[in-house]
Short mmCIF file of C-alpha atoms in Angstrom, two decimals:
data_model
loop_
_atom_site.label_atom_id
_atom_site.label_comp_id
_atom_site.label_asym_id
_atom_site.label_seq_id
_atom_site.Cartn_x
_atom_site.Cartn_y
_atom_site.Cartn_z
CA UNK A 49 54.19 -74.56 104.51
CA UNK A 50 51.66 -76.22 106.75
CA UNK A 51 52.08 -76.43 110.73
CA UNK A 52 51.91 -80.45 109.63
CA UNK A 53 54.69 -80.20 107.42
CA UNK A 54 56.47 -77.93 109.37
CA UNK A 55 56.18 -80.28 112.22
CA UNK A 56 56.82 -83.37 110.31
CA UNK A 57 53.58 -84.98 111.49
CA UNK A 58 52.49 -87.72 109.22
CA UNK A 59 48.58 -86.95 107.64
CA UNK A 60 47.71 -90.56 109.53
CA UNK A 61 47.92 -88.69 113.03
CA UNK A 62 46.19 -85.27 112.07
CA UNK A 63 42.51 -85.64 113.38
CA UNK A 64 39.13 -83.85 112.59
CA UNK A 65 39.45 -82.79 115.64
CA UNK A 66 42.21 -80.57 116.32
CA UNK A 67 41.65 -76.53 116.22
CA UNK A 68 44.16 -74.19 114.59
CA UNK A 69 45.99 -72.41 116.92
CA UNK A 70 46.91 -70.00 114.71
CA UNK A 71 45.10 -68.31 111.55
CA UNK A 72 45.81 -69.55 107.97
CA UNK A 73 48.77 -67.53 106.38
CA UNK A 74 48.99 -68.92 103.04
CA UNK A 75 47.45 -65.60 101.70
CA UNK A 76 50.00 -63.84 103.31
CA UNK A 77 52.87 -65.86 101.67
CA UNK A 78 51.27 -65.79 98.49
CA UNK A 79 51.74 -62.11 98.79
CA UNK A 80 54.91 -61.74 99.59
CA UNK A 81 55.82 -63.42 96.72
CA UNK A 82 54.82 -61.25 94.74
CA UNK A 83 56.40 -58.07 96.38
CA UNK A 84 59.85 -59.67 97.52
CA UNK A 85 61.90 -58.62 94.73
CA UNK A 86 65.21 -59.62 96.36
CA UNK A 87 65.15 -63.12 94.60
CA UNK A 88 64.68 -61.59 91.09
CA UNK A 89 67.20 -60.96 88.36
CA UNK A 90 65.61 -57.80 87.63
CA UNK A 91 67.53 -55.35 89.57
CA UNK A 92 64.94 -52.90 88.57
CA UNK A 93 61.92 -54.46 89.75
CA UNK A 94 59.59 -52.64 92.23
CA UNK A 95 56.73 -53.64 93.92
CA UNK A 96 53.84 -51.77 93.50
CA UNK A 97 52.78 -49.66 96.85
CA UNK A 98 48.84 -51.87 96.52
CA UNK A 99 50.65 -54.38 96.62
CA UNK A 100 53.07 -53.73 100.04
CA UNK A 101 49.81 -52.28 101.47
CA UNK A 102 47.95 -55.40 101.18
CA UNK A 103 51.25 -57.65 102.58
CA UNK A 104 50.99 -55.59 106.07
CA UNK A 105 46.85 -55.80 105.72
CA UNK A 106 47.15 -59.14 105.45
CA UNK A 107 49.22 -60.07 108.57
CA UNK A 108 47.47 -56.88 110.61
CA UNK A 109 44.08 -59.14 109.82
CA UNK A 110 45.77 -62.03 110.89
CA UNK A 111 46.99 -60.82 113.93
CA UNK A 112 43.94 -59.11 114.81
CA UNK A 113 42.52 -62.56 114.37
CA UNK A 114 44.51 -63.68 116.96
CA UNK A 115 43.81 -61.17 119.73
CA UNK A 116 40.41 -62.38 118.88
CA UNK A 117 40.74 -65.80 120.39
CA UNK A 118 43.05 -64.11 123.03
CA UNK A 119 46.07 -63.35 121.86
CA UNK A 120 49.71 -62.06 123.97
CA UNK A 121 49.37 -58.38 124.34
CA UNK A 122 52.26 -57.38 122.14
CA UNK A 123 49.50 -58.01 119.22
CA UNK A 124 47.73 -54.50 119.62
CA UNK A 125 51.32 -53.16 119.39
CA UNK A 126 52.38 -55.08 116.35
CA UNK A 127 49.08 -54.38 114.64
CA UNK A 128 49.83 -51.02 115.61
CA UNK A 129 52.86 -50.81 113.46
CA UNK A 130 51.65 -53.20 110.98
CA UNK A 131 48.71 -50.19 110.02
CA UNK A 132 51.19 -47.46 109.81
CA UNK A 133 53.99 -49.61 107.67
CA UNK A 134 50.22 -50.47 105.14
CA UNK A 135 49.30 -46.43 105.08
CA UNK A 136 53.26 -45.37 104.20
CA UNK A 137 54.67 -48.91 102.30
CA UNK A 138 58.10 -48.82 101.78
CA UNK A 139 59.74 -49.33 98.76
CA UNK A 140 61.29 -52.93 99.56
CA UNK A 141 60.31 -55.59 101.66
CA UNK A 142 62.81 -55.34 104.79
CA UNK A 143 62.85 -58.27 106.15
CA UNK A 144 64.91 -61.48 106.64
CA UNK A 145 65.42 -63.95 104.43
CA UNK A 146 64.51 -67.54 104.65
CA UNK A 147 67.96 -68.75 105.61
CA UNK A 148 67.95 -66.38 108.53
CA UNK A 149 64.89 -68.57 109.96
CA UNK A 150 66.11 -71.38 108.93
CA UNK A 151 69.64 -70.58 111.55
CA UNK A 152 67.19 -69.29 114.09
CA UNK A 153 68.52 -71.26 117.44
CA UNK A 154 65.73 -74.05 118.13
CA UNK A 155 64.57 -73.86 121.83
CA UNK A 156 64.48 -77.82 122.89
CA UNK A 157 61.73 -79.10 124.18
CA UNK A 158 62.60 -80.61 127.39
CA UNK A 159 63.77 -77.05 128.16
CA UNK A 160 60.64 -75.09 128.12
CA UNK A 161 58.41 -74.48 130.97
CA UNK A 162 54.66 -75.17 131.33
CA UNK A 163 54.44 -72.10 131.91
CA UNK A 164 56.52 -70.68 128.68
CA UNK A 165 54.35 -68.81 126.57
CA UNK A 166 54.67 -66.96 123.18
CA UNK A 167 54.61 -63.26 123.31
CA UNK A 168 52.74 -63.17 120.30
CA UNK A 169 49.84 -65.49 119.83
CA UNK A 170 49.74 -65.83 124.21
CA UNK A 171 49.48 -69.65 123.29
CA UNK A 172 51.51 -71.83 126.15
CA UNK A 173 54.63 -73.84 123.96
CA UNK A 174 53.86 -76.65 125.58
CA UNK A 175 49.83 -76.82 124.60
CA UNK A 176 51.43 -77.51 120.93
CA UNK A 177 52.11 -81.69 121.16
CA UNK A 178 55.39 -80.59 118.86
CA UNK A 179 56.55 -77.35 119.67
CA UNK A 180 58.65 -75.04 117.65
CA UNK A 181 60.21 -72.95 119.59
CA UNK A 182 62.88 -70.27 118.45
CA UNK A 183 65.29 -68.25 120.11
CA UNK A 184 66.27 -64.60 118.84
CA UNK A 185 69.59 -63.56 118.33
CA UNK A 186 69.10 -60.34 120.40
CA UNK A 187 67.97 -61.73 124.17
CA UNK A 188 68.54 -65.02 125.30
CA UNK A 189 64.97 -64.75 126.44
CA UNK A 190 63.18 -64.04 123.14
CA UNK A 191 61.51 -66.96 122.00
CA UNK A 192 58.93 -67.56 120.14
CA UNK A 193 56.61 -70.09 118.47
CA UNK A 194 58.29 -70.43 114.75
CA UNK A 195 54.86 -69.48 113.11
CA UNK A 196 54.16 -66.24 114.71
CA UNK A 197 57.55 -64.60 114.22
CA UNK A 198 57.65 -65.52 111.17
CA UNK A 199 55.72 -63.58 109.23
CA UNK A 200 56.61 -60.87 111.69
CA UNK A 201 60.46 -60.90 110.95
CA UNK A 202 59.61 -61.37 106.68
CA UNK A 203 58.66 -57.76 106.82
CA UNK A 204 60.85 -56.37 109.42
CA UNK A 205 64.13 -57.58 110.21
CA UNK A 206 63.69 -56.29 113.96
CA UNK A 207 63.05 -58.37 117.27
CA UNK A 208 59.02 -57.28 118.14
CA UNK A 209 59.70 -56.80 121.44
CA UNK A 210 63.03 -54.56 122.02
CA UNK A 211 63.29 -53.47 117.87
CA UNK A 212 66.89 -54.54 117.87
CA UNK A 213 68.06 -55.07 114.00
CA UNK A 214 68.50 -58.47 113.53
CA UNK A 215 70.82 -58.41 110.47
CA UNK A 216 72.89 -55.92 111.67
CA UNK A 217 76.78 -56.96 112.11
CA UNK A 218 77.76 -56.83 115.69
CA UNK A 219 80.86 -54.32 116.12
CA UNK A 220 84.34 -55.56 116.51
CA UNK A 221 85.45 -54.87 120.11
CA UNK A 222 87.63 -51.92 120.35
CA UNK A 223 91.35 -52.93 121.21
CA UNK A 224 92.65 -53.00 124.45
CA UNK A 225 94.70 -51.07 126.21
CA UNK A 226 97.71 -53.36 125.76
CA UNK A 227 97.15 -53.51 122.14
CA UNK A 228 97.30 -49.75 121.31
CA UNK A 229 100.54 -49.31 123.70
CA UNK A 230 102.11 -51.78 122.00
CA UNK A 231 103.72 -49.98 119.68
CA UNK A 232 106.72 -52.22 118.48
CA UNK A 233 107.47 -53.25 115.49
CA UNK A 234 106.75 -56.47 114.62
CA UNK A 235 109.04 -58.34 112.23
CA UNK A 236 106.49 -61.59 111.97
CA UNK A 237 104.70 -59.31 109.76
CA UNK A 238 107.37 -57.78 107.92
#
């Protein structure tokens, strides 16, 4: 999906004029389409390790594209990562699925700062005329331009910044004091 889409911004008010902010992904997604097996109804299907390699190639070019034009400085770690995941590719793609971005808290404009920043691409939020800002379920302070995390959290279902699991349940609190010395028995659930 284009930033124009994404952004709703009718073709009328795009102009010749504008820079990208942000490499072209397309390959990227193309790619992971073919490798994210999770949507098929072949429980056997695999993807093929050239394949996986070339997904984390692909978005380790991209970011490195990035840094390029000056990029945050959790980049050279996330390349970092991205280069060992493409010389050992796992099995499966890891990551989240669309409906997990989709319920990613939206950070509102009017909140953010001028001087608000994404960790990834270094950009300022507020430089983007529509900003799409998303908060991470781990920190209340993780956000992140929609289109940099994004790719990020297709192929690993971690926050970039602490590694928290993002899919994983939070525990039930353990009981109380008062509920483990209560040790009547209780005839409403008799």
């Amino acid at each position: 999906m284009s930033y124009e889409v994404e952004h709703n911004i009718p073709k009328n008010e795009q102009t010749a004029s504008q820079h990208t902010r942000r490499p072209d992904l397309s390959t990227f997604f193309s790619n992971l389409e073919l490798v994210n097996t999770s949507n098929t109804q072949n429980s056997n299907a695999t993807p093929m390790p050239a394949d996986m390699r070339a997904l984390f190639i692909t978005l380790s070019d991209a970011f490195r594209s990035m840094r390029s034009q000056g990029g945050g400085t959790l980049l050279d770690t996330l390349i970092e990562s991205l280069e060992a995941d493409a010389e050992a590719p796992p099995r499966e793609v890891k990551g989240v699925r669309d409906e997990f971005l989709d319920e990613l808290d939206r950070v509102p404009k009017k909140t953010i700062k001028k001087t608000d920043s994404c960790p990834i691409c270094g950009n300022p939020f507020l430089d983007d005329q529509y900003p799409l800002v998303v908060r991470l379920p781990c920190h209340k302070d993780h956000v992140f331009d929609l289109e940099c995390i994004a790719p990020w959290l297709k192929l690993h279902a971690t926050c970039p910044l602490d590694r928290k699991n993002l899919l994983k349940k939070k525990e039930p609190p353990p009981p109380t004091k008062d509920e483990e010395e209560d040790g009547e028995y209780d005839d409403m659930f008799a």
